[in-house]
Amino acid sequence: MRPAPPPREPAARTPLTWLYVPGDRPEVVAKALHCGADVVVVDLEDAVAPDRKDRALRATAELLSDPAPGTAPVHVRVNALDGPLAETEIRTLAALPGLAGLRLPKVQGPADIHRAAGWATTAARPAAGPALTGRLATGRRARTPGAAVAPLTTGTTHPARAARTARTARTAAPGSATATLTPAAAPAPAALPATPALYALLESALGIEHAFAIATAHPALRGIALGEADLATELGVRDEAGLAWPRSRTVVAARAAGLAPPPQSVYPDVADLDGLARSCARGRALGFLGRAAIHPRQLPVIEAAHLPSPEEVEAAAEIVRAAGAEGGAQALPDGRFVDAAVVAGARRVLSLAERRN
């Protein structure tokens, strides 16, 4: 049987920059929403002191009660899923119209994804938590089911993602295997809110070991990424060489699951832009696409490093022209061999290059 072709890339703009901002500083968040980042990540975890967690959640919920809080999509990184705060945070935020995604820290295995998805899909019945006031209390609107989750793929569904959806459906309907010729009519259950897009952060040795299982755990899981600071501490590595295998493992797991290439972890020295550029070049060579940032000055460096060069664009255009003219596997005049996988890669290069226009 001929294997299914790889999924076509989504038509939407591919994020290259993910800017983290502290959730307890609404004035900083407001500026970040208009600074040019592709995605703004409001952080409720590491960037917020313990005595300001409640304030951060209130401010973030108020922000996301607006269906269009800024020019960039807004994600939220919640606190650790095994801690006391994550459930309330997810239930409070998941149904708000301005939320584009939830970033889940310190994911250890598929059970963490299922737990978070369960909290999110029952957000209409929030757990006890901080009382919400002001615009949120009077203007909260439920998200239209399915509206916040973009299609997982376009074109042919990736085999791993199709299997994941089937597993979830079987879990959701355990009695569906028994059919009757004349099933009795039953009232349709009330629809639950759609699960928001979920992104898993792998920050431990166990998370890396379970990378593919995490990446295929749930249909709402839209991406995985590394949290390198915590991982390096746990592994006891002293330089980047010790992270080479976890980085490659994360890239391979994401692509095997039919997900987008993961973005790189943050570069902590905001003053060292040359070092950031070199680090981005190494990450791109490993298969990463884009990067998390902690300061707006890092954004143009990250974008420039992850966009194709003029030479790469020219080479990609030649490949696409040749494929369109003759089709099938062939050799270009300079000796390069071109097949369907090479053509797909060339089309991705050209899609990224459109950001320069």
PDB file of C-alpha atoms in Angstrom, residues 35-338:
ATOM      1  CA  CYS A  35       5.136  45.162  19.325  1.00  0.00           C
ATOM      2  CA  GLY A  36       5.252  42.850  16.317  1.00  0.00           C
ATOM      3  CA  ALA A  37       5.371  39.390  17.910  1.00  0.00           C
ATOM      4  CA  ASP A  38       3.499  36.662  16.046  1.00  0.00           C
ATOM      5  CA  VAL A  39       2.142  35.298  19.350  1.00  0.00           C
ATOM      6  CA  VAL A  40       2.041  36.934  22.783  1.00  0.00           C
ATOM      7  CA  VAL A  41       2.288  34.464  25.668  1.00  0.00           C
ATOM      8  CA  VAL A  42       0.911  35.824  28.935  1.00  0.00           C
ATOM      9  CA  ASP A  43       2.860  34.019  31.637  1.00  0.00           C
ATOM     10  CA  LEU A  44       1.164  32.997  34.867  1.00  0.00           C
ATOM     11  CA  GLU A  45       4.015  30.697  35.891  1.00  0.00           C
ATOM     12  CA  ASP A  46       7.703  31.567  36.259  1.00  0.00           C
ATOM     13  CA  ALA A  47       7.382  35.300  35.593  1.00  0.00           C
ATOM     14  CA  VAL A  48       4.868  35.863  38.420  1.00  0.00           C
ATOM     15  CA  ALA A  49       5.737  35.847  42.126  1.00  0.00           C
ATOM     16  CA  PRO A  50       3.645  33.505  44.312  1.00  0.00           C
ATOM     17  CA  ASP A  51       1.865  36.355  46.090  1.00  0.00           C
ATOM     18  CA  ARG A  52       0.792  37.877  42.747  1.00  0.00           C
ATOM     19  CA  LYS A  53      -0.659  34.761  41.085  1.00  0.00           C
ATOM     20  CA  ASP A  54      -4.254  35.736  41.865  1.00  0.00           C
ATOM     21  CA  ARG A  55      -3.696  39.236  40.499  1.00  0.00           C
ATOM     22  CA  ALA A  56      -2.197  37.812  37.310  1.00  0.00           C
ATOM     23  CA  LEU A  57      -5.146  35.494  36.710  1.00  0.00           C
ATOM     24  CA  ARG A  58      -7.667  38.300  37.241  1.00  0.00           C
ATOM     25  CA  ALA A  59      -5.834  40.633  34.863  1.00  0.00           C
ATOM     26  CA  THR A  60      -5.481  37.938  32.215  1.00  0.00           C
ATOM     27  CA  ALA A  61      -9.141  36.948  32.428  1.00  0.00           C
ATOM     28  CA  GLU A  62     -10.111  40.607  32.052  1.00  0.00           C
ATOM     29  CA  LEU A  63      -7.888  40.921  28.982  1.00  0.00           C
ATOM     30  CA  LEU A  64      -9.249  37.783  27.325  1.00  0.00           C
ATOM     31  CA  SER A  65     -12.886  38.748  27.841  1.00  0.00           C
ATOM     32  CA  ASP A  66     -12.269  40.881  24.727  1.00  0.00           C
ATOM     33  CA  PRO A  67     -12.448  38.668  21.603  1.00  0.00           C
ATOM     34  CA  ALA A  68      -9.696  40.743  19.969  1.00  0.00           C
ATOM     35  CA  PRO A  69      -7.360  41.905  22.749  1.00  0.00           C
ATOM     36  CA  GLY A  70      -4.589  42.958  20.352  1.00  0.00           C
ATOM     37  CA  THR A  71      -3.053  42.536  16.930  1.00  0.00           C
ATOM     38  CA  ALA A  72      -1.378  39.238  17.900  1.00  0.00           C
ATOM     39  CA  PRO A  73      -2.993  36.014  19.115  1.00  0.00           C
ATOM     40  CA  VAL A  74      -2.772  35.594  22.892  1.00  0.00           C
ATOM     41  CA  HIS A  75      -1.675  32.359  24.536  1.00  0.00           C
ATOM     42  CA  VAL A  76      -1.422  31.795  28.282  1.00  0.00           C
ATOM     43  CA  ARG A  77       1.156  29.701  30.079  1.00  0.00           C
ATOM     44  CA  VAL A  78      -0.550  28.331  33.169  1.00  0.00           C
ATOM     45  CA  ASN A  79       1.124  26.984  36.273  1.00  0.00           C
ATOM     46  CA  ALA A  80       2.288  23.382  36.680  1.00  0.00           C
ATOM     47  CA  LEU A  81      -0.497  20.885  36.086  1.00  0.00           C
ATOM     48  CA  ASP A  82       0.309  18.944  39.259  1.00  0.00           C
ATOM     49  CA  GLY A  83       0.148  22.074  41.416  1.00  0.00           C
ATOM     50  CA  PRO A  84      -2.769  23.822  43.134  1.00  0.00           C
ATOM     51  CA  LEU A  85      -3.337  26.602  40.567  1.00  0.00           C
ATOM     52  CA  ALA A  86      -3.578  25.111  37.083  1.00  0.00           C
ATOM     53  CA  GLU A  87      -7.099  23.717  37.259  1.00  0.00           C
ATOM     54  CA  THR A  88      -8.635  27.017  38.327  1.00  0.00           C
ATOM     55  CA  GLU A  89      -6.581  28.903  35.737  1.00  0.00           C
ATOM     56  CA  ILE A  90      -7.619  26.620  32.885  1.00  0.00           C
ATOM     57  CA  ARG A  91     -11.281  26.542  33.879  1.00  0.00           C
ATOM     58  CA  THR A  92     -11.312  30.327  34.257  1.00  0.00           C
ATOM     59  CA  LEU A  93      -9.666  31.084  30.913  1.00  0.00           C
ATOM     60  CA  ALA A  94     -10.567  28.290  28.508  1.00  0.00           C
ATOM     61  CA  ALA A  95     -13.950  29.610  27.353  1.00  0.00           C
ATOM     62  CA  LEU A  96     -12.950  33.269  27.057  1.00  0.00           C
ATOM     63  CA  PRO A  97     -13.202  34.600  23.497  1.00  0.00           C
ATOM     64  CA  GLY A  98      -9.760  36.236  23.412  1.00  0.00           C
ATOM     65  CA  LEU A  99      -7.800  33.072  24.209  1.00  0.00           C
ATOM     66  CA  ALA A 100      -5.901  31.539  21.270  1.00  0.00           C
ATOM     67  CA  GLY A 101      -4.045  28.791  23.127  1.00  0.00           C
ATOM     68  CA  LEU A 102      -2.926  27.336  26.449  1.00  0.00           C
ATOM     69  CA  ARG A 103       0.716  26.486  27.059  1.00  0.00           C
ATOM     70  CA  LEU A 104       1.114  23.659  29.535  1.00  0.00           C
ATOM     71  CA  PRO A 105       4.399  23.610  31.470  1.00  0.00           C
ATOM     72  CA  LYS A 106       6.323  20.615  32.759  1.00  0.00           C
ATOM     73  CA  VAL A 107       4.297  18.025  30.865  1.00  0.00           C
ATOM     74  CA  GLN A 108       5.479  14.544  31.837  1.00  0.00           C
ATOM     75  CA  GLY A 109       3.176  12.293  29.799  1.00  0.00           C
ATOM     76  CA  PRO A 110      -0.128  11.954  27.914  1.00  0.00           C
ATOM     77  CA  ALA A 111      -2.143  11.917  31.142  1.00  0.00           C
ATOM     78  CA  ASP A 112      -1.188  15.545  31.741  1.00  0.00           C
ATOM     79  CA  ILE A 113      -2.634  16.550  28.366  1.00  0.00           C
ATOM     80  CA  HIS A 114      -5.869  14.668  28.996  1.00  0.00           C
ATOM     81  CA  ARG A 115      -6.229  16.239  32.426  1.00  0.00           C
ATOM     82  CA  ALA A 116      -5.765  19.763  31.040  1.00  0.00           C
ATOM     83  CA  ALA A 117      -8.140  19.081  28.131  1.00  0.00           C
ATOM     84  CA  GLY A 118     -10.747  17.826  30.576  1.00  0.00           C
ATOM     85  CA  TRP A 119     -10.533  20.978  32.646  1.00  0.00           C
ATOM     86  CA  ALA A 120     -10.762  23.108  29.505  1.00  0.00           C
ATOM     87  CA  THR A 121     -13.788  21.364  28.016  1.00  0.00           C
ATOM     88  CA  THR A 122     -15.709  21.651  31.271  1.00  0.00           C
ATOM     89  CA  ALA A 123     -14.912  25.335  31.622  1.00  0.00           C
ATOM     90  CA  ALA A 124     -18.635  26.091  31.523  1.00  0.00           C
ATOM     91  CA  ARG A 125     -18.682  24.672  35.044  1.00  0.00           C
ATOM     92  CA  PRO A 126     -15.635  26.417  36.557  1.00  0.00           C
ATOM     93  CA  ALA A 127     -13.998  25.174  39.706  1.00  0.00           C
ATOM     94  CA  ALA A 128     -14.081  27.369  42.765  1.00  0.00           C
ATOM     95  CA  GLY A 129     -11.578  30.151  42.281  1.00  0.00           C
ATOM     96  CA  PRO A 130     -11.100  33.901  42.499  1.00  0.00           C
ATOM     97  CA  ALA A 131     -14.270  35.871  41.991  1.00  0.00           C
ATOM     98  CA  LEU A 132     -14.256  37.701  38.660  1.00  0.00           C
ATOM     99  CA  THR A 133     -15.324  41.301  38.591  1.00  0.00           C
ATOM    100  CA  GLY A 134     -15.698  44.226  36.232  1.00  0.00           C
ATOM    101  CA  ARG A 135     -15.910  43.702  32.486  1.00  0.00           C
ATOM    102  CA  LEU A 136     -15.301  39.963  32.767  1.00  0.00           C
ATOM    103  CA  ALA A 137     -18.135  39.394  35.241  1.00  0.00           C
ATOM    104  CA  THR A 138     -20.676  41.214  33.087  1.00  0.00           C
ATOM    105  CA  GLY A 139     -19.338  40.587  29.605  1.00  0.00           C
ATOM    106  CA  ARG A 140     -17.959  37.050  29.538  1.00  0.00           C
ATOM    107  CA  ARG A 141     -19.082  35.240  26.449  1.00  0.00           C
ATOM    108  CA  ALA A 142     -18.805  31.556  25.636  1.00  0.00           C
ATOM    109  CA  ARG A 143     -16.713  30.735  22.619  1.00  0.00           C
ATOM    110  CA  THR A 144     -18.573  29.215  19.697  1.00  0.00           C
ATOM    111  CA  PRO A 145     -17.809  25.475  19.794  1.00  0.00           C
ATOM    112  CA  GLY A 146     -14.910  24.779  17.476  1.00  0.00           C
ATOM    113  CA  ALA A 147     -14.181  28.422  16.709  1.00  0.00           C
ATOM    114  CA  ALA A 148     -10.948  28.699  18.662  1.00  0.00           C
ATOM    115  CA  VAL A 149      -9.396  25.536  17.295  1.00  0.00           C
ATOM    116  CA  ALA A 150      -8.134  25.845  13.746  1.00  0.00           C
ATOM    117  CA  PRO A 151      -8.163  22.725  11.565  1.00  0.00           C
ATOM    118  CA  LEU A 152      -5.394  20.391  12.644  1.00  0.00           C
ATOM    119  CA  THR A 153      -4.246  19.891   9.081  1.00  0.00           C
ATOM    120  CA  THR A 154      -5.278  20.803   5.581  1.00  0.00           C
ATOM    121  CA  GLY A 155      -5.336  18.214   2.852  1.00  0.00           C
ATOM    122  CA  THR A 156      -4.491  14.656   3.839  1.00  0.00           C
ATOM    123  CA  THR A 157      -4.664  13.944   7.544  1.00  0.00           C
ATOM    124  CA  HIS A 158      -1.383  12.819   9.056  1.00  0.00           C
ATOM    125  CA  PRO A 159      -1.636   9.136  10.116  1.00  0.00           C
ATOM    126  CA  ALA A 160      -0.543   9.783  13.700  1.00  0.00           C
ATOM    127  CA  ARG A 161      -3.101  12.548  14.133  1.00  0.00           C
ATOM    128  CA  ALA A 162      -5.898  10.470  12.593  1.00  0.00           C
ATOM    129  CA  ALA A 163      -5.116   7.659  15.021  1.00  0.00           C
ATOM    130  CA  ARG A 164      -5.103  10.096  17.920  1.00  0.00           C
ATOM    131  CA  THR A 165      -8.538  11.438  16.966  1.00  0.00           C
ATOM    132  CA  ALA A 166      -9.895   7.907  16.681  1.00  0.00           C
ATOM    133  CA  ARG A 167      -8.532   6.991  20.112  1.00  0.00           C
ATOM    134  CA  THR A 168     -10.142  10.062  21.642  1.00  0.00           C
ATOM    135  CA  ALA A 169     -13.476   9.268  20.000  1.00  0.00           C
ATOM    136  CA  ARG A 170     -13.395   5.717  21.329  1.00  0.00           C
ATOM    137  CA  THR A 171     -12.627   6.996  24.804  1.00  0.00           C
ATOM    138  CA  ALA A 172     -15.445   9.520  24.636  1.00  0.00           C
ATOM    139  CA  ALA A 173     -18.004   6.905  23.482  1.00  0.00           C
ATOM    140  CA  PRO A 174     -17.157   3.600  25.146  1.00  0.00           C
ATOM    141  CA  GLY A 175     -20.461   2.000  24.222  1.00  0.00           C
ATOM    142  CA  SER A 176     -20.366   2.914  20.549  1.00  0.00           C
ATOM    143  CA  ALA A 177     -19.071  -0.501  19.440  1.00  0.00           C
ATOM    144  CA  THR A 178     -22.523  -2.086  19.996  1.00  0.00           C
ATOM    145  CA  ALA A 179     -25.018  -1.167  17.295  1.00  0.00           C
ATOM    146  CA  THR A 180     -28.768  -1.769  17.025  1.00  0.00           C
ATOM    147  CA  LEU A 181     -30.929  -1.848  13.933  1.00  0.00           C
ATOM    148  CA  THR A 182     -33.424   0.630  15.329  1.00  0.00           C
ATOM    149  CA  PRO A 183     -31.728   2.784  17.919  1.00  0.00           C
ATOM    150  CA  ALA A 184     -34.046   4.665  20.206  1.00  0.00           C
ATOM    151  CA  ALA A 185     -34.041   8.413  19.755  1.00  0.00           C
ATOM    152  CA  ALA A 186     -32.479  10.323  22.618  1.00  0.00           C
ATOM    153  CA  PRO A 187     -32.219  14.025  23.308  1.00  0.00           C
ATOM    154  CA  ALA A 188     -28.944  15.476  22.093  1.00  0.00           C
ATOM    155  CA  PRO A 189     -26.616  16.358  24.957  1.00  0.00           C
ATOM    156  CA  ALA A 190     -25.683  19.980  25.440  1.00  0.00           C
ATOM    157  CA  ALA A 191     -22.492  20.804  23.565  1.00  0.00           C
ATOM    158  CA  LEU A 192     -19.421  21.408  25.673  1.00  0.00           C
ATOM    159  CA  PRO A 193     -17.123  24.306  24.877  1.00  0.00           C
ATOM    160  CA  ALA A 194     -14.491  23.467  22.282  1.00  0.00           C
ATOM    161  CA  THR A 195     -11.107  22.590  23.711  1.00  0.00           C
ATOM    162  CA  PRO A 196      -8.709  25.484  23.095  1.00  0.00           C
ATOM    163  CA  ALA A 197      -5.456  24.792  21.316  1.00  0.00           C
ATOM    164  CA  LEU A 198      -2.988  23.159  23.710  1.00  0.00           C
ATOM    165  CA  TYR A 199       0.817  23.349  23.589  1.00  0.00           C
ATOM    166  CA  ALA A 200       2.967  21.061  25.718  1.00  0.00           C
ATOM    167  CA  LEU A 201       6.285  22.214  27.179  1.00  0.00           C
ATOM    168  CA  LEU A 202       8.769  19.402  27.769  1.00  0.00           C
ATOM    169  CA  GLU A 203      11.024  20.385  30.660  1.00  0.00           C
ATOM    170  CA  SER A 204      12.146  17.090  32.193  1.00  0.00           C
ATOM    171  CA  ALA A 205      13.885  13.859  31.257  1.00  0.00           C
ATOM    172  CA  LEU A 206      10.578  12.011  31.580  1.00  0.00           C
ATOM    173  CA  GLY A 207       8.849  14.480  29.296  1.00  0.00           C
ATOM    174  CA  ILE A 208      11.533  13.963  26.643  1.00  0.00           C
ATOM    175  CA  GLU A 209      11.196  10.189  26.931  1.00  0.00           C
ATOM    176  CA  HIS A 210       7.440  10.524  26.342  1.00  0.00           C
ATOM    177  CA  ALA A 211       7.715  13.162  23.597  1.00  0.00           C
ATOM    178  CA  PHE A 212       5.865  11.292  20.836  1.00  0.00           C
ATOM    179  CA  ALA A 213       3.183   9.965  23.194  1.00  0.00           C
ATOM    180  CA  ILE A 214       2.590  13.525  24.386  1.00  0.00           C
ATOM    181  CA  ALA A 215       2.510  14.880  20.838  1.00  0.00           C
ATOM    182  CA  THR A 216      -0.202  12.374  19.878  1.00  0.00           C
ATOM    183  CA  ALA A 217      -2.150  12.460  23.146  1.00  0.00           C
ATOM    184  CA  HIS A 218      -5.162  14.576  22.126  1.00  0.00           C
ATOM    185  CA  PRO A 219      -6.603  16.221  18.994  1.00  0.00           C
ATOM    186  CA  ALA A 220      -6.385  19.655  20.631  1.00  0.00           C
ATOM    187  CA  LEU A 221      -2.625  19.308  21.140  1.00  0.00           C
ATOM    188  CA  ARG A 222      -1.233  21.670  18.511  1.00  0.00           C
ATOM    189  CA  GLY A 223       2.463  21.773  19.325  1.00  0.00           C
ATOM    190  CA  ILE A 224       5.291  20.778  21.625  1.00  0.00           C
ATOM    191  CA  ALA A 225       8.370  22.720  22.666  1.00  0.00           C
ATOM    192  CA  LEU A 226      11.314  22.467  25.021  1.00  0.00           C
ATOM    193  CA  GLY A 227      11.774  24.232  28.327  1.00  0.00           C
ATOM    194  CA  GLU A 228      15.544  24.088  28.329  1.00  0.00           C
ATOM    195  CA  ALA A 229      16.397  25.827  31.605  1.00  0.00           C
ATOM    196  CA  ASP A 230      14.646  23.263  33.804  1.00  0.00           C
ATOM    197  CA  LEU A 231      15.744  20.379  31.580  1.00  0.00           C
ATOM    198  CA  ALA A 232      19.410  21.389  31.672  1.00  0.00           C
ATOM    199  CA  THR A 233      19.269  21.649  35.445  1.00  0.00           C
ATOM    200  CA  GLU A 234      17.733  18.203  35.817  1.00  0.00           C
ATOM    201  CA  LEU A 235      20.210  16.616  33.406  1.00  0.00           C
ATOM    202  CA  GLY A 236      23.182  18.442  34.903  1.00  0.00           C
ATOM    203  CA  VAL A 237      24.477  19.526  31.490  1.00  0.00           C
ATOM    204  CA  ARG A 238      26.986  22.367  31.375  1.00  0.00           C
ATOM    205  CA  ASP A 239      26.779  23.471  27.756  1.00  0.00           C
ATOM    206  CA  GLU A 240      24.573  23.200  24.687  1.00  0.00           C
ATOM    207  CA  ALA A 241      26.179  19.941  23.575  1.00  0.00           C
ATOM    208  CA  GLY A 242      24.318  18.171  26.351  1.00  0.00           C
ATOM    209  CA  LEU A 243      20.987  19.337  24.920  1.00  0.00           C
ATOM    210  CA  ALA A 244      21.609  18.164  21.352  1.00  0.00           C
ATOM    211  CA  TRP A 245      19.727  14.876  21.735  1.00  0.00           C
ATOM    212  CA  PRO A 246      16.683  16.291  23.595  1.00  0.00           C
ATOM    213  CA  ARG A 247      16.415  19.000  20.944  1.00  0.00           C
ATOM    214  CA  SER A 248      16.489  16.537  18.065  1.00  0.00           C
ATOM    215  CA  ARG A 249      14.116  14.217  19.894  1.00  0.00           C
ATOM    216  CA  THR A 250      11.597  17.047  20.236  1.00  0.00           C
ATOM    217  CA  VAL A 251      11.826  17.972  16.552  1.00  0.00           C
ATOM    218  CA  VAL A 252      11.415  14.363  15.439  1.00  0.00           C
ATOM    219  CA  ALA A 253       8.477  13.727  17.785  1.00  0.00           C
ATOM    220  CA  ALA A 254       6.649  16.833  16.591  1.00  0.00           C
ATOM    221  CA  ARG A 255       7.066  16.012  12.923  1.00  0.00           C
ATOM    222  CA  ALA A 256       6.221  12.309  13.432  1.00  0.00           C
ATOM    223  CA  ALA A 257       2.979  13.418  15.081  1.00  0.00           C
ATOM    224  CA  GLY A 258       2.084  15.721  12.193  1.00  0.00           C
ATOM    225  CA  LEU A 259       2.679  18.877  14.228  1.00  0.00           C
ATOM    226  CA  ALA A 260       4.512  21.997  13.127  1.00  0.00           C
ATOM    227  CA  PRO A 261       8.260  22.173  13.790  1.00  0.00           C
ATOM    228  CA  PRO A 262       8.746  23.291  17.398  1.00  0.00           C
ATOM    229  CA  PRO A 263      10.071  26.753  18.260  1.00  0.00           C
ATOM    230  CA  GLN A 264      13.341  27.087  20.143  1.00  0.00           C
ATOM    231  CA  SER A 265      13.436  27.780  23.850  1.00  0.00           C
ATOM    232  CA  VAL A 266      14.229  31.296  25.090  1.00  0.00           C
ATOM    233  CA  TYR A 267      17.694  32.826  24.844  1.00  0.00           C
ATOM    234  CA  PRO A 268      18.110  34.376  28.304  1.00  0.00           C
ATOM    235  CA  ASP A 269      20.688  37.101  27.552  1.00  0.00           C
ATOM    236  CA  VAL A 270      18.579  39.902  26.066  1.00  0.00           C
ATOM    237  CA  ALA A 271      21.647  42.096  25.471  1.00  0.00           C
ATOM    238  CA  ASP A 272      23.576  39.508  23.415  1.00  0.00           C
ATOM    239  CA  LEU A 273      21.841  39.785  20.057  1.00  0.00           C
ATOM    240  CA  ASP A 274      24.800  38.353  18.130  1.00  0.00           C
ATOM    241  CA  GLY A 275      24.772  35.302  20.358  1.00  0.00           C
ATOM    242  CA  LEU A 276      21.025  35.009  19.844  1.00  0.00           C
ATOM    243  CA  ALA A 277      21.472  35.066  16.064  1.00  0.00           C
ATOM    244  CA  ARG A 278      24.122  32.330  16.195  1.00  0.00           C
ATOM    245  CA  SER A 279      21.969  30.220  18.488  1.00  0.00           C
ATOM    246  CA  CYS A 280      18.975  30.637  16.177  1.00  0.00           C
ATOM    247  CA  ALA A 281      21.051  29.529  13.201  1.00  0.00           C
ATOM    248  CA  ARG A 282      22.048  26.353  15.059  1.00  0.00           C
ATOM    249  CA  GLY A 283      18.437  25.712  16.040  1.00  0.00           C
ATOM    250  CA  ARG A 284      17.197  26.175  12.513  1.00  0.00           C
ATOM    251  CA  ALA A 285      19.795  23.685  11.294  1.00  0.00           C
ATOM    252  CA  LEU A 286      18.357  21.147  13.784  1.00  0.00           C
ATOM    253  CA  GLY A 287      14.820  21.603  12.442  1.00  0.00           C
ATOM    254  CA  PHE A 288      13.358  24.185  14.829  1.00  0.00           C
ATOM    255  CA  LEU A 289      11.209  26.959  13.406  1.00  0.00           C
ATOM    256  CA  GLY A 290      10.954  30.242  15.288  1.00  0.00           C
ATOM    257  CA  ARG A 291      11.737  30.960  18.902  1.00  0.00           C
ATOM    258  CA  ALA A 292      10.318  32.117  22.217  1.00  0.00           C
ATOM    259  CA  ALA A 293      11.487  35.559  23.329  1.00  0.00           C
ATOM    260  CA  ILE A 294      11.506  37.490  26.587  1.00  0.00           C
ATOM    261  CA  HIS A 295      12.135  41.001  25.211  1.00  0.00           C
ATOM    262  CA  PRO A 296      10.873  42.806  22.087  1.00  0.00           C
ATOM    263  CA  ARG A 297      14.425  43.574  20.947  1.00  0.00           C
ATOM    264  CA  GLN A 298      14.905  39.838  20.325  1.00  0.00           C
ATOM    265  CA  LEU A 299      12.025  39.608  17.849  1.00  0.00           C
ATOM    266  CA  PRO A 300      13.662  40.924  14.646  1.00  0.00           C
ATOM    267  CA  VAL A 301      16.777  38.828  15.259  1.00  0.00           C
ATOM    268  CA  ILE A 302      14.720  35.653  15.649  1.00  0.00           C
ATOM    269  CA  GLU A 303      12.623  36.363  12.571  1.00  0.00           C
ATOM    270  CA  ALA A 304      15.622  37.169  10.390  1.00  0.00           C
ATOM    271  CA  ALA A 305      17.439  34.005  11.490  1.00  0.00           C
ATOM    272  CA  HIS A 306      14.507  31.726  10.730  1.00  0.00           C
ATOM    273  CA  LEU A 307      13.530  33.232   7.378  1.00  0.00           C
ATOM    274  CA  PRO A 308      15.125  31.745   4.254  1.00  0.00           C
ATOM    275  CA  SER A 309      17.965  33.617   2.604  1.00  0.00           C
ATOM    276  CA  PRO A 310      17.634  34.949  -0.980  1.00  0.00           C
ATOM    277  CA  GLU A 311      19.776  32.030  -2.155  1.00  0.00           C
ATOM    278  CA  GLU A 312      17.473  29.536  -0.441  1.00  0.00           C
ATOM    279  CA  VAL A 313      14.422  31.196  -1.983  1.00  0.00           C
ATOM    280  CA  GLU A 314      15.947  31.089  -5.457  1.00  0.00           C
ATOM    281  CA  ALA A 315      16.833  27.405  -5.088  1.00  0.00           C
ATOM    282  CA  ALA A 316      13.346  26.583  -3.807  1.00  0.00           C
ATOM    283  CA  ALA A 317      11.689  28.436  -6.672  1.00  0.00           C
ATOM    284  CA  GLU A 318      13.783  26.481  -9.180  1.00  0.00           C
ATOM    285  CA  ILE A 319      12.685  23.201  -7.613  1.00  0.00           C
ATOM    286  CA  VAL A 320       9.005  24.156  -7.690  1.00  0.00           C
ATOM    287  CA  ARG A 321       9.255  25.302 -11.320  1.00  0.00           C
ATOM    288  CA  ALA A 322      10.923  22.045 -12.325  1.00  0.00           C
ATOM    289  CA  ALA A 323       8.326  19.961 -10.515  1.00  0.00           C
ATOM    290  CA  GLY A 324       5.493  21.879 -12.154  1.00  0.00           C
ATOM    291  CA  ALA A 325       6.979  21.479 -15.602  1.00  0.00           C
ATOM    292  CA  GLU A 326       7.688  17.747 -15.610  1.00  0.00           C
ATOM    293  CA  GLY A 327       6.438  16.147 -12.385  1.00  0.00           C
ATOM    294  CA  GLY A 328       7.827  13.039 -10.753  1.00  0.00           C
ATOM    295  CA  ALA A 329      11.369  12.479  -9.531  1.00  0.00           C
ATOM    296  CA  GLN A 330      14.069  14.160 -11.591  1.00  0.00           C
ATOM    297  CA  ALA A 331      17.551  15.635 -11.477  1.00  0.00           C
ATOM    298  CA  LEU A 332      18.102  19.377 -11.831  1.00  0.00           C
ATOM    299  CA  PRO A 333      20.836  20.754 -14.119  1.00  0.00           C
ATOM    300  CA  ASP A 334      23.196  21.214 -11.154  1.00  0.00           C
ATOM    301  CA  GLY A 335      22.858  17.535 -10.190  1.00  0.00           C
ATOM    302  CA  ARG A 336      20.376  17.872  -7.313  1.00  0.00           C
ATOM    303  CA  PHE A 337      17.792  15.099  -7.127  1.00  0.00           C
ATOM    304  CA  VAL A 338      14.189  16.249  -6.705  1.00  0.00           C
TER     305      VAL A 338
END
